Amino acid sequence: MSTQNFNLPDVGEGLTEAEIVAWKVAPGDTVAINDVICEIETAKSLVELPSPHAGVVGELLAAEGATVEVGSPIITFVTEAAAGAAPAVAVAPAPEEGGGSVLVGYGTGGGATSRRKRPAERPVRSSVGVIAKPPIRKLARDLGVDLTTVVPTGADGEVTRDDVVTHAQQASVFRNIETPEWGAVREETVPAPQSAPSGLARGVSAAPASAPVSDDRTESIPVKGVRKATSSAMVQSAYSAPHVTVWKEIDASRTMELVKRLKASPDYADIRVSPLLIMARAVIWAARRTPMVNAAWIETEGGAEIAVRHYVNLGIAAATPRGLLVPNIKDAQDLSMKDLARALNRLTLTAREGKTSPADQQGGTITITNIGVFGMDAGTPIINPGEAGIVAMGTISQKPWVVDGEVRPRWVTTVAGSFDHRVIDGDGMSRFIADVASVLEEPALLVE
């Protein structure tokens, strides 16, 4: 018997630390290689860590909620491997920016690596007989779905992603899975930090050292992970790019009619369709006519330059359980209406699962934020860093509207856009928003 330490690995995102979100094992548990031992959260994604050893869990060396540096020990295993033997490892592909591979599960031995199935690739049967992969189980938890009530359609009775989504009858695209409400008592307290597990690694604290003390009138929320990354990016954007916002109220009745027809079309039977699809097509179409909204301000040693992109990596601001993410659809200008709808569906589901990859959040050229799903009419969004424009789509609701001199009920919405005034002037901003509005008023403009 021997004791093996497992250090927090580099998950291939170029980050130096991560938070222990939840332990999936406890001291004394028996684990196999690739069993999920914990969930960690970085500034970019939520990751399940697989066990690199088969044996018995010894100690948990980092508490839930602790921020741990890469390379610090987080757990020990008691194994039957001879002392000095090389433990099994799993190799994950490196991100697009780099080459080679990055160790996801590793020990201290120097033996040759071997590729094993990740936990997401292995179905797990629970005590009640439901067969589902770990990501599907997490999705079900996030959506509040009891897997024992889901009708499986996968091979050998396995519950698939589509089974869970269909059962949950998901709400509007990119709406928060659950919006917290005030409890009966307006003021709440934060429980005192729990004592760290025995053997807590030196240098690893159960709570941030700088966290303010909570009392019976306030609640202290540490700024870390996605919130920390988002706040830093928004401050950088707000104080470096001079924002100007314009907006226009429009009659979107024909957009709603088109959405209704697409939903009824057999060609879209397996695709979720919403007004966001028409909005996305409108932004792509309008960006072709006013390319500067799709450009970027680049600081150089000699001053600055404007990079005009002749492609559209369309960002969609997504309110997820982990916070605001902005994944983007690469080369969206080349997609048909149906392919764009499928891409939006995939982006939606991936964001809901918390599986949006760092690569999916990089390289965006222009962004849409759908604030209408929260009942908001309009807003002044902040530009995503590295871009020159962001478009906000407000709620679509029936309002009185003058048509041919008569007041009639119509589906009305507001389109707003914020722009970097260093890159694009007022006439360009106005033309772009007018073009987007024109498409939403008459989607037939998309037929070329």
Short mmCIF file of C-alpha atoms in Angstrom, two decimals:
data_model
loop_
_atom_site.label_atom_id
_atom_site.label_comp_id
_atom_site.label_asym_id
_atom_site.label_seq_id
_atom_site.Cartn_x
_atom_site.Cartn_y
_atom_site.Cartn_z
CA MET A 1 0.00 0.00 0.00
CA SER A 2 1.17 3.51 -0.70
CA THR A 3 -0.15 7.06 -0.41
CA GLN A 4 -0.31 9.20 -3.53
CA ASN A 5 -0.87 12.96 -3.68
CA PHE A 6 -2.92 14.45 -6.51
CA ASN A 7 -1.98 18.04 -7.39
CA LEU A 8 -4.35 20.51 -9.03
CA PRO A 9 -3.59 20.05 -12.75
CA ASP A 10 -3.24 22.55 -15.56
CA VAL A 11 -6.59 22.23 -17.32
CA GLY A 12 -5.20 23.67 -20.54
CA GLU A 13 -6.58 27.21 -20.29
CA GLY A 14 -3.39 29.11 -19.46
CA LEU A 15 -4.68 29.86 -15.94
CA THR A 16 -2.79 29.59 -12.68
CA GLU A 17 -5.54 28.87 -10.15
CA ALA A 18 -9.00 27.41 -9.72
CA GLU A 19 -11.72 27.17 -7.08
CA ILE A 20 -12.79 23.85 -5.57
CA VAL A 21 -16.53 24.01 -6.21
CA ALA A 22 -17.67 20.64 -4.89
CA TRP A 23 -16.11 17.39 -3.77
CA LYS A 24 -17.72 14.28 -5.24
CA VAL A 25 -15.86 11.92 -2.90
CA ALA A 26 -15.14 11.70 0.82
CA PRO A 27 -12.34 10.12 2.87
CA GLY A 28 -12.74 6.35 2.83
CA ASP A 29 -14.51 6.20 -0.54
CA THR A 30 -13.26 3.67 -3.06
CA VAL A 31 -12.62 5.14 -6.51
CA ALA A 32 -11.60 3.83 -9.90
CA ILE A 33 -9.43 5.57 -12.47
CA ASN A 34 -11.41 8.37 -14.20
CA ASP A 35 -14.15 8.53 -11.55
CA VAL A 36 -15.08 12.17 -11.00
CA ILE A 37 -13.56 13.35 -7.72
CA CYS A 38 -14.45 17.05 -7.75
CA GLU A 39 -15.63 20.04 -9.75
CA ILE A 40 -13.34 23.05 -10.14
CA GLU A 41 -14.16 26.47 -11.54
CA THR A 42 -11.73 28.70 -13.39
CA ALA A 43 -12.37 32.14 -14.79
CA LYS A 44 -13.52 30.47 -18.00
CA SER A 45 -15.18 27.13 -17.35
CA LEU A 46 -16.47 24.54 -14.91
CA VAL A 47 -14.43 21.33 -15.08
CA GLU A 48 -14.90 17.86 -13.60
CA LEU A 49 -11.58 16.37 -12.47
CA PRO A 50 -11.13 12.60 -12.97
CA SER A 51 -9.21 10.44 -10.54
CA PRO A 52 -5.75 9.44 -11.79
CA HIS A 53 -5.65 6.53 -9.31
CA ALA A 54 -7.66 3.48 -8.32
CA GLY A 55 -7.82 3.06 -4.56
CA VAL A 56 -9.25 4.63 -1.42
CA VAL A 57 -9.59 8.35 -0.79
CA GLY A 58 -7.30 9.41 2.04
CA GLU A 59 -7.60 13.12 2.83
CA LEU A 60 -9.17 16.12 1.15
CA LEU A 61 -6.46 18.77 1.29
CA ALA A 62 -8.53 21.74 0.09
CA ALA A 63 -11.94 22.89 1.28
CA GLU A 64 -14.89 23.58 -0.96
CA GLY A 65 -14.76 27.26 -1.91
CA ALA A 66 -10.97 27.42 -1.59
CA THR A 67 -8.92 28.96 -4.39
CA VAL A 68 -5.94 26.73 -5.11
CA GLU A 69 -2.87 27.35 -7.23
CA VAL A 70 -2.06 24.91 -10.03
CA GLY A 71 0.38 22.31 -8.73
CA SER A 72 -0.86 22.41 -5.11
CA PRO A 73 -1.95 19.06 -3.59
CA ILE A 74 -5.72 18.76 -3.20
CA ILE A 75 -6.32 15.10 -2.29
CA THR A 76 -4.49 11.91 -1.28
CA PHE A 77 -5.16 8.31 -2.33
CA VAL A 78 -4.19 5.05 -0.69
CA THR A 79 -3.34 2.63 -3.50
CA GLU A 80 -1.91 -0.82 -3.91
CA ALA A 81 0.68 0.42 -6.41
CA ALA A 82 4.27 -0.13 -5.44
CA ALA A 83 6.06 2.93 -4.17
CA GLY A 84 7.55 4.89 -7.03
CA ALA A 85 5.31 3.35 -9.68
CA ALA A 86 3.93 5.74 -12.24
CA PRO A 87 0.21 6.37 -11.81
CA ALA A 88 -2.15 6.45 -14.75
CA VAL A 89 -2.69 9.74 -16.47
CA ALA A 90 -5.23 11.17 -18.86
CA VAL A 91 -4.21 13.40 -21.71
CA ALA A 92 -6.52 16.14 -22.96
CA PRO A 93 -6.11 18.13 -26.16
CA ALA A 94 -4.47 21.51 -25.68
CA PRO A 95 -6.41 24.65 -26.53
CA GLU A 96 -6.26 26.04 -30.04
CA GLU A 97 -3.69 28.68 -29.11
CA GLY A 98 -0.99 26.16 -28.22
CA GLY A 99 0.35 22.85 -29.41
CA GLY A 100 0.80 19.46 -27.81
CA SER A 101 -1.25 18.08 -24.94
CA VAL A 102 -1.87 19.09 -21.34
CA LEU A 103 -2.06 16.64 -18.48
CA VAL A 104 -5.48 16.67 -16.88
CA GLY A 105 -4.89 13.91 -14.34
CA TYR A 106 -1.32 13.24 -13.27
CA GLY A 107 0.85 12.04 -10.45
CA THR A 108 4.49 12.40 -9.55
CA GLY A 109 5.77 9.45 -11.54
CA GLY A 110 7.58 9.81 -14.81
CA GLY A 111 6.11 6.90 -16.71
CA ALA A 112 4.75 7.06 -20.24
CA THR A 113 1.33 8.59 -20.68
CA SER A 114 -1.69 6.80 -22.06
CA ARG A 115 -4.96 8.18 -23.32
CA ARG A 116 -8.03 7.06 -21.42
CA LYS A 117 -11.67 7.88 -21.78
CA ARG A 118 -12.71 11.05 -20.01
CA PRO A 119 -15.53 10.76 -17.46
CA ALA A 120 -17.95 12.40 -19.90
CA GLU A 121 -17.44 9.44 -22.22
CA ARG A 122 -18.44 6.77 -19.69
CA PRO A 123 -22.10 6.24 -18.78
CA VAL A 124 -22.73 5.74 -15.07
CA ARG A 125 -25.51 3.63 -13.64
CA SER A 126 -26.98 4.96 -10.39
CA SER A 127 -28.49 2.91 -7.57
CA VAL A 128 -31.94 3.35 -9.11
CA GLY A 129 -30.82 1.97 -12.48
CA VAL A 130 -30.71 5.16 -14.59
CA ILE A 131 -27.93 5.16 -17.19
CA ALA A 132 -26.53 8.61 -18.01
CA LYS A 133 -23.14 10.23 -18.54
CA PRO A 134 -21.83 12.72 -15.93
CA PRO A 135 -22.47 15.82 -18.10
CA ILE A 136 -26.05 14.69 -18.65
CA ARG A 137 -26.52 14.20 -14.91
CA LYS A 138 -25.18 17.70 -14.27
CA LEU A 139 -27.49 19.13 -16.93
CA ALA A 140 -30.43 17.40 -15.27
CA ARG A 141 -29.44 18.84 -11.89
CA ASP A 142 -29.15 22.34 -13.36
CA LEU A 143 -32.58 22.09 -15.00
CA GLY A 144 -34.23 20.49 -11.97
CA VAL A 145 -35.00 17.26 -13.84
CA ASP A 146 -35.44 13.96 -11.98
CA LEU A 147 -33.65 11.45 -14.22
CA THR A 148 -35.85 8.62 -12.97
CA THR A 149 -38.80 10.31 -14.69
CA VAL A 150 -37.06 10.79 -18.07
CA VAL A 151 -37.86 8.39 -20.91
CA PRO A 152 -34.47 7.28 -22.34
CA THR A 153 -33.97 7.04 -26.10
CA GLY A 154 -30.25 6.23 -26.22
CA ALA A 155 -28.58 2.90 -26.85
CA ASP A 156 -29.14 0.31 -24.11
CA GLY A 157 -31.59 2.61 -22.35
CA GLU A 158 -29.15 5.50 -21.83
CA VAL A 159 -30.61 8.95 -21.13
CA THR A 160 -29.37 11.43 -23.75
CA ARG A 161 -29.00 15.20 -23.70
CA ASP A 162 -32.07 15.60 -25.92
CA ASP A 163 -34.10 13.45 -23.51
CA VAL A 164 -33.30 15.80 -20.64
CA VAL A 165 -33.87 18.96 -22.67
CA THR A 166 -37.21 17.73 -23.99
CA HIS A 167 -38.34 16.72 -20.51
CA ALA A 168 -37.35 20.06 -19.04
CA GLN A 169 -39.14 22.09 -21.72
CA GLN A 170 -36.50 24.73 -21.57
CA ALA A 171 -37.48 28.37 -21.22
CA SER A 172 -36.50 31.12 -23.65
CA VAL A 173 -33.00 31.13 -25.09
CA PHE A 174 -30.39 32.34 -22.58
CA ARG A 175 -32.85 33.00 -19.74
CA ASN A 176 -31.37 32.15 -16.35
CA ILE A 177 -32.29 28.64 -15.27
CA GLU A 178 -33.63 30.04 -12.02
CA THR A 179 -33.94 33.61 -10.81
CA PRO A 180 -33.46 33.84 -7.03
CA GLU A 181 -36.20 35.60 -5.09
CA TRP A 182 -36.09 37.45 -1.78
CA GLY A 183 -36.96 35.22 1.12
CA ALA A 184 -39.36 36.08 3.91
CA VAL A 185 -36.49 37.80 5.73
CA ARG A 186 -34.85 40.56 3.70
CA GLU A 187 -31.52 40.46 5.53
CA GLU A 188 -29.57 37.22 5.54
CA THR A 189 -26.29 36.18 7.05
CA VAL A 190 -23.53 34.13 5.53
CA PRO A 191 -22.63 31.05 7.59
CA ALA A 192 -19.24 31.22 9.25
CA PRO A 193 -16.53 29.46 7.19
CA GLN A 194 -16.39 25.75 7.94
CA SER A 195 -13.17 24.41 9.31
CA ALA A 196 -10.90 23.06 6.60
CA PRO A 197 -10.58 19.29 6.17
CA SER A 198 -7.77 17.71 8.10
CA GLY A 199 -4.46 18.01 6.33
CA LEU A 200 -5.36 21.28 4.60
CA ALA A 201 -2.44 22.11 2.37
CA ARG A 202 -0.19 24.96 3.46
CA GLY A 203 -0.94 28.10 1.49
CA VAL A 204 -4.51 27.02 0.67
CA SER A 205 -7.18 28.96 2.55
CA ALA A 206 -10.82 27.93 2.87
CA ALA A 207 -11.93 31.51 2.21
CA PRO A 208 -10.26 34.53 0.65
CA ALA A 209 -8.10 36.33 3.18
CA SER A 210 -9.48 39.68 2.09
CA ALA A 211 -13.14 38.70 2.36
CA PRO A 212 -15.05 41.19 4.55
CA VAL A 213 -16.80 39.96 7.67
CA SER A 214 -20.54 39.45 7.27
CA ASP A 215 -23.05 40.48 9.91
CA ASP A 216 -26.80 40.19 10.33
CA ARG A 217 -27.47 43.07 7.90
CA THR A 218 -25.12 42.38 5.00
CA GLU A 219 -23.93 39.50 2.87
CA SER A 220 -20.39 39.33 1.51
CA ILE A 221 -19.88 37.67 -1.87
CA PRO A 222 -16.27 37.03 -2.94
CA VAL A 223 -15.45 38.28 -6.44
CA LYS A 224 -13.79 35.40 -8.27
CA GLY A 225 -14.12 33.08 -11.24
CA VAL A 226 -16.38 34.29 -14.05
CA ARG A 227 -17.55 37.35 -12.11
CA LYS A 228 -13.95 38.48 -11.57
CA ALA A 229 -13.06 38.01 -15.25
CA THR A 230 -16.26 39.73 -16.42
CA SER A 231 -15.85 42.74 -14.14
CA SER A 232 -12.25 43.25 -15.23
CA ALA A 233 -13.19 43.07 -18.91
CA MET A 234 -16.13 45.45 -18.52
CA VAL A 235 -14.07 48.05 -16.64
CA GLN A 236 -11.36 47.85 -19.30
CA SER A 237 -13.94 48.31 -22.06
CA ALA A 238 -15.87 51.13 -20.35
CA TYR A 239 -12.76 53.18 -19.64
CA SER A 240 -10.86 52.57 -22.88
CA ALA A 241 -13.57 52.68 -25.58
CA PRO A 242 -15.72 55.84 -25.84
CA HIS A 243 -19.23 54.37 -25.89
CA VAL A 244 -22.11 55.87 -27.86
CA THR A 245 -25.55 54.23 -27.84
CA VAL A 246 -28.40 54.63 -30.33
CA TRP A 247 -31.74 52.83 -30.44
CA LYS A 248 -34.90 52.47 -32.49
CA GLU A 249 -38.41 51.19 -31.71
CA ILE A 250 -39.77 48.98 -34.49
CA ASP A 251 -42.75 46.91 -35.60
CA ALA A 252 -41.50 43.29 -35.52
CA SER A 253 -44.84 41.68 -36.42
CA ARG A 254 -43.50 40.14 -39.63
CA THR A 255 -40.53 38.71 -37.72
CA MET A 256 -42.98 37.02 -35.35
CA GLU A 257 -44.94 35.68 -38.34
CA LEU A 258 -41.74 34.25 -39.85
CA VAL A 259 -40.77 32.61 -36.54
CA LYS A 260 -44.22 31.03 -36.36
CA ARG A 261 -43.88 29.66 -39.92
CA LEU A 262 -40.41 28.27 -39.26
CA LYS A 263 -41.60 26.51 -36.10
CA ALA A 264 -44.36 24.85 -38.12
CA SER A 265 -42.01 23.85 -40.97
CA PRO A 266 -40.94 20.18 -41.15
CA ASP A 267 -37.43 21.40 -42.06
CA TYR A 268 -37.12 22.91 -38.57
CA ALA A 269 -38.85 20.11 -36.68
CA ASP A 270 -35.75 19.29 -34.62
CA ILE A 271 -34.51 22.89 -34.24
CA ARG A 272 -35.50 25.46 -31.65
CA VAL A 273 -36.48 28.72 -33.36
CA SER A 274 -36.86 32.11 -31.67
CA PRO A 275 -36.75 35.80 -32.72
CA LEU A 276 -33.06 35.72 -31.77
CA LEU A 277 -32.44 33.74 -34.97
CA ILE A 278 -33.87 36.54 -37.13
CA MET A 279 -31.97 39.11 -35.07
CA ALA A 280 -28.72 37.22 -35.66
CA ARG A 281 -29.33 37.13 -39.40
CA ALA A 282 -30.19 40.83 -39.37
CA VAL A 283 -26.94 41.76 -37.58
CA ILE A 284 -24.86 39.69 -40.02
CA TRP A 285 -26.65 41.29 -43.00
CA ALA A 286 -26.27 44.82 -41.63
CA ALA A 287 -22.59 44.30 -40.73
CA ARG A 288 -21.88 43.48 -44.38
CA ARG A 289 -23.34 46.85 -45.36
CA THR A 290 -21.48 48.76 -42.59
CA PRO A 291 -18.20 46.84 -42.05
CA MET A 292 -16.82 49.27 -39.44
CA VAL A 293 -19.21 47.95 -36.77
CA ASN A 294 -17.40 44.62 -37.16
CA ALA A 295 -13.93 46.18 -36.82
CA ALA A 296 -11.57 46.57 -33.84
CA TRP A 297 -9.30 49.29 -32.46
CA ILE A 298 -5.76 47.95 -32.16
CA GLU A 299 -3.06 49.74 -30.15
CA THR A 300 0.36 49.56 -31.81
CA GLU A 301 3.85 50.77 -30.98
CA GLY A 302 3.45 53.54 -33.51
CA GLY A 303 -0.02 54.57 -32.37
CA ALA A 304 -3.13 52.66 -33.39
CA GLU A 305 -4.85 51.01 -36.31
CA ILE A 306 -8.35 49.75 -37.12
CA ALA A 307 -8.69 46.10 -38.11
CA VAL A 308 -11.71 45.59 -40.36
CA ARG A 309 -12.80 41.94 -40.31
CA HIS A 310 -14.38 40.46 -43.42
CA TYR A 311 -15.96 37.69 -41.42
CA VAL A 312 -18.40 37.64 -38.51
CA ASN A 313 -17.74 35.66 -35.33
CA LEU A 314 -21.13 36.40 -33.80
CA GLY A 315 -21.08 36.64 -30.01
CA ILE A 316 -24.21 35.90 -27.99
CA ALA A 317 -24.25 37.20 -24.40
CA ALA A 318 -25.50 34.30 -22.30
CA ALA A 319 -26.78 34.58 -18.71
CA THR A 320 -25.80 31.20 -17.28
CA PRO A 321 -25.81 29.76 -13.74
CA ARG A 322 -22.08 30.64 -13.58
CA GLY A 323 -22.54 34.23 -14.68
CA LEU A 324 -22.27 36.15 -17.95
CA LEU A 325 -20.51 34.36 -20.81
CA VAL A 326 -20.14 35.53 -24.42
CA PRO A 327 -19.50 32.51 -26.65
CA ASN A 328 -19.44 33.18 -30.37
CA ILE A 329 -20.39 31.41 -33.58
CA LYS A 330 -17.38 31.31 -35.86
CA ASP A 331 -17.82 32.49 -39.49
CA ALA A 332 -21.53 33.05 -38.96
CA GLN A 333 -21.73 34.88 -42.29
CA ASP A 334 -21.31 31.56 -44.12
CA LEU A 335 -24.22 29.79 -42.39
CA SER A 336 -27.67 29.27 -43.83
CA MET A 337 -30.71 30.15 -41.75
CA LYS A 338 -31.08 26.52 -40.67
CA ASP A 339 -27.38 26.06 -39.86
CA LEU A 340 -27.37 29.31 -37.87
CA ALA A 341 -30.39 28.07 -35.91
CA ARG A 342 -28.56 24.82 -35.13
CA ALA A 343 -25.46 26.75 -34.06
CA LEU A 344 -27.55 28.90 -31.70
CA ASN A 345 -29.13 25.74 -30.25
CA ARG A 346 -25.73 24.16 -29.61
CA LEU A 347 -24.36 27.36 -28.11
CA THR A 348 -27.42 27.63 -25.84
CA LEU A 349 -27.24 24.11 -24.51
CA THR A 350 -23.48 24.17 -24.02
CA ALA A 351 -23.75 27.41 -22.03
CA ARG A 352 -26.55 25.97 -19.87
CA GLU A 353 -24.40 22.94 -19.07
CA GLY A 354 -21.50 25.18 -18.08
CA LYS A 355 -19.36 23.52 -20.76
CA THR A 356 -18.56 26.56 -22.89
CA SER A 357 -14.89 26.22 -23.81
CA PRO A 358 -12.36 29.07 -23.70
CA ALA A 359 -11.95 28.81 -27.50
CA ASP A 360 -15.68 29.43 -27.96
CA GLN A 361 -15.35 32.70 -26.01
CA GLN A 362 -12.38 34.05 -27.97
CA GLY A 363 -12.18 35.85 -31.30
CA GLY A 364 -15.63 37.45 -31.33
CA THR A 365 -16.19 40.38 -33.73
CA ILE A 366 -19.65 41.71 -32.74
CA THR A 367 -22.13 40.71 -30.02
CA ILE A 368 -25.87 40.42 -29.49
CA THR A 369 -27.37 40.61 -26.01
CA ASN A 370 -31.00 39.47 -25.77
CA ILE A 371 -32.25 41.48 -22.80
CA GLY A 372 -35.83 40.91 -23.92
CA VAL A 373 -35.91 37.49 -22.26
CA PHE A 374 -35.72 39.33 -18.93
CA GLY A 375 -38.63 41.63 -19.82
CA MET A 376 -36.40 44.65 -20.53
CA ASP A 377 -37.39 47.06 -23.30
CA ALA A 378 -33.97 48.62 -23.99
CA GLY A 379 -30.54 49.21 -22.50
CA THR A 380 -27.07 50.66 -23.05
CA PRO A 381 -24.83 47.57 -23.22
CA ILE A 382 -21.06 47.70 -22.75
CA ILE A 383 -18.96 46.63 -25.71
CA ASN A 384 -17.18 43.30 -25.42
CA PRO A 385 -13.38 43.91 -25.36
CA GLY A 386 -11.80 43.52 -28.78
CA GLU A 387 -14.98 44.53 -30.60
CA ALA A 388 -16.48 47.82 -31.79
CA GLY A 389 -20.19 47.14 -31.40
CA ILE A 390 -22.86 45.32 -29.40
CA VAL A 391 -26.58 45.15 -30.16
CA ALA A 392 -29.31 44.74 -27.52
CA MET A 393 -32.69 43.28 -28.43
CA GLY A 394 -35.53 44.27 -26.11
CA THR A 395 -38.70 42.40 -25.24
CA ILE A 396 -41.21 41.84 -28.05
CA SER A 397 -44.72 42.68 -26.85
CA GLN A 398 -48.02 43.80 -28.34
CA LYS A 399 -48.50 47.57 -28.33
CA PRO A 400 -50.69 50.07 -30.17
CA TRP A 401 -49.04 51.05 -33.46
CA VAL A 402 -50.14 53.35 -36.25
CA VAL A 403 -50.51 51.44 -39.55
CA ASP A 404 -51.85 53.27 -42.60
CA GLY A 405 -53.35 55.96 -40.38
CA GLU A 406 -55.06 53.48 -38.05
CA VAL A 407 -54.04 52.36 -34.57
CA ARG A 408 -53.62 48.58 -34.47
CA PRO A 409 -52.08 46.06 -32.05
CA ARG A 410 -48.62 45.08 -33.35
CA TRP A 411 -45.59 43.18 -32.02
CA VAL A 412 -43.16 45.95 -31.06
CA THR A 413 -39.55 45.82 -29.88
CA THR A 414 -36.58 48.15 -29.40
CA VAL A 415 -33.14 47.59 -30.89
CA ALA A 416 -30.25 49.42 -29.22
CA GLY A 417 -26.58 49.45 -30.12
CA SER A 418 -23.44 50.66 -28.34
CA PHE A 419 -20.37 51.45 -30.43
CA ASP A 420 -16.73 52.42 -30.07
CA HIS A 421 -16.66 56.01 -31.34
CA ARG A 422 -12.95 55.70 -32.12
CA VAL A 423 -13.84 53.16 -34.81
CA ILE A 424 -17.22 54.21 -36.15
CA ASP A 425 -18.96 57.58 -36.41
CA GLY A 426 -22.57 58.51 -35.80
CA ASP A 427 -23.72 58.11 -39.39
CA GLY A 428 -22.34 54.57 -39.55
CA MET A 429 -23.92 53.61 -36.21
CA SER A 430 -27.27 54.97 -37.31
CA ARG A 431 -27.17 53.21 -40.68
CA PHE A 432 -26.31 49.92 -39.03
CA ILE A 433 -29.14 50.06 -36.46
CA ALA A 434 -31.54 51.23 -39.19
CA ASP A 435 -30.56 48.21 -41.30
CA VAL A 436 -31.09 45.80 -38.39
CA ALA A 437 -34.48 47.40 -37.73
CA SER A 438 -35.41 47.13 -41.42
CA VAL A 439 -34.81 43.38 -41.44
CA LEU A 440 -36.83 42.82 -38.29
CA GLU A 441 -39.64 44.87 -39.84
CA GLU A 442 -39.36 43.04 -43.18
CA PRO A 443 -37.39 39.74 -43.01
CA ALA A 444 -37.86 39.33 -46.78
CA LEU A 445 -34.84 41.63 -47.11
CA LEU A 446 -32.72 38.60 -46.17
CA VAL A 447 -33.69 36.88 -49.43
CA GLU A 448 -31.04 37.90 -51.93
#
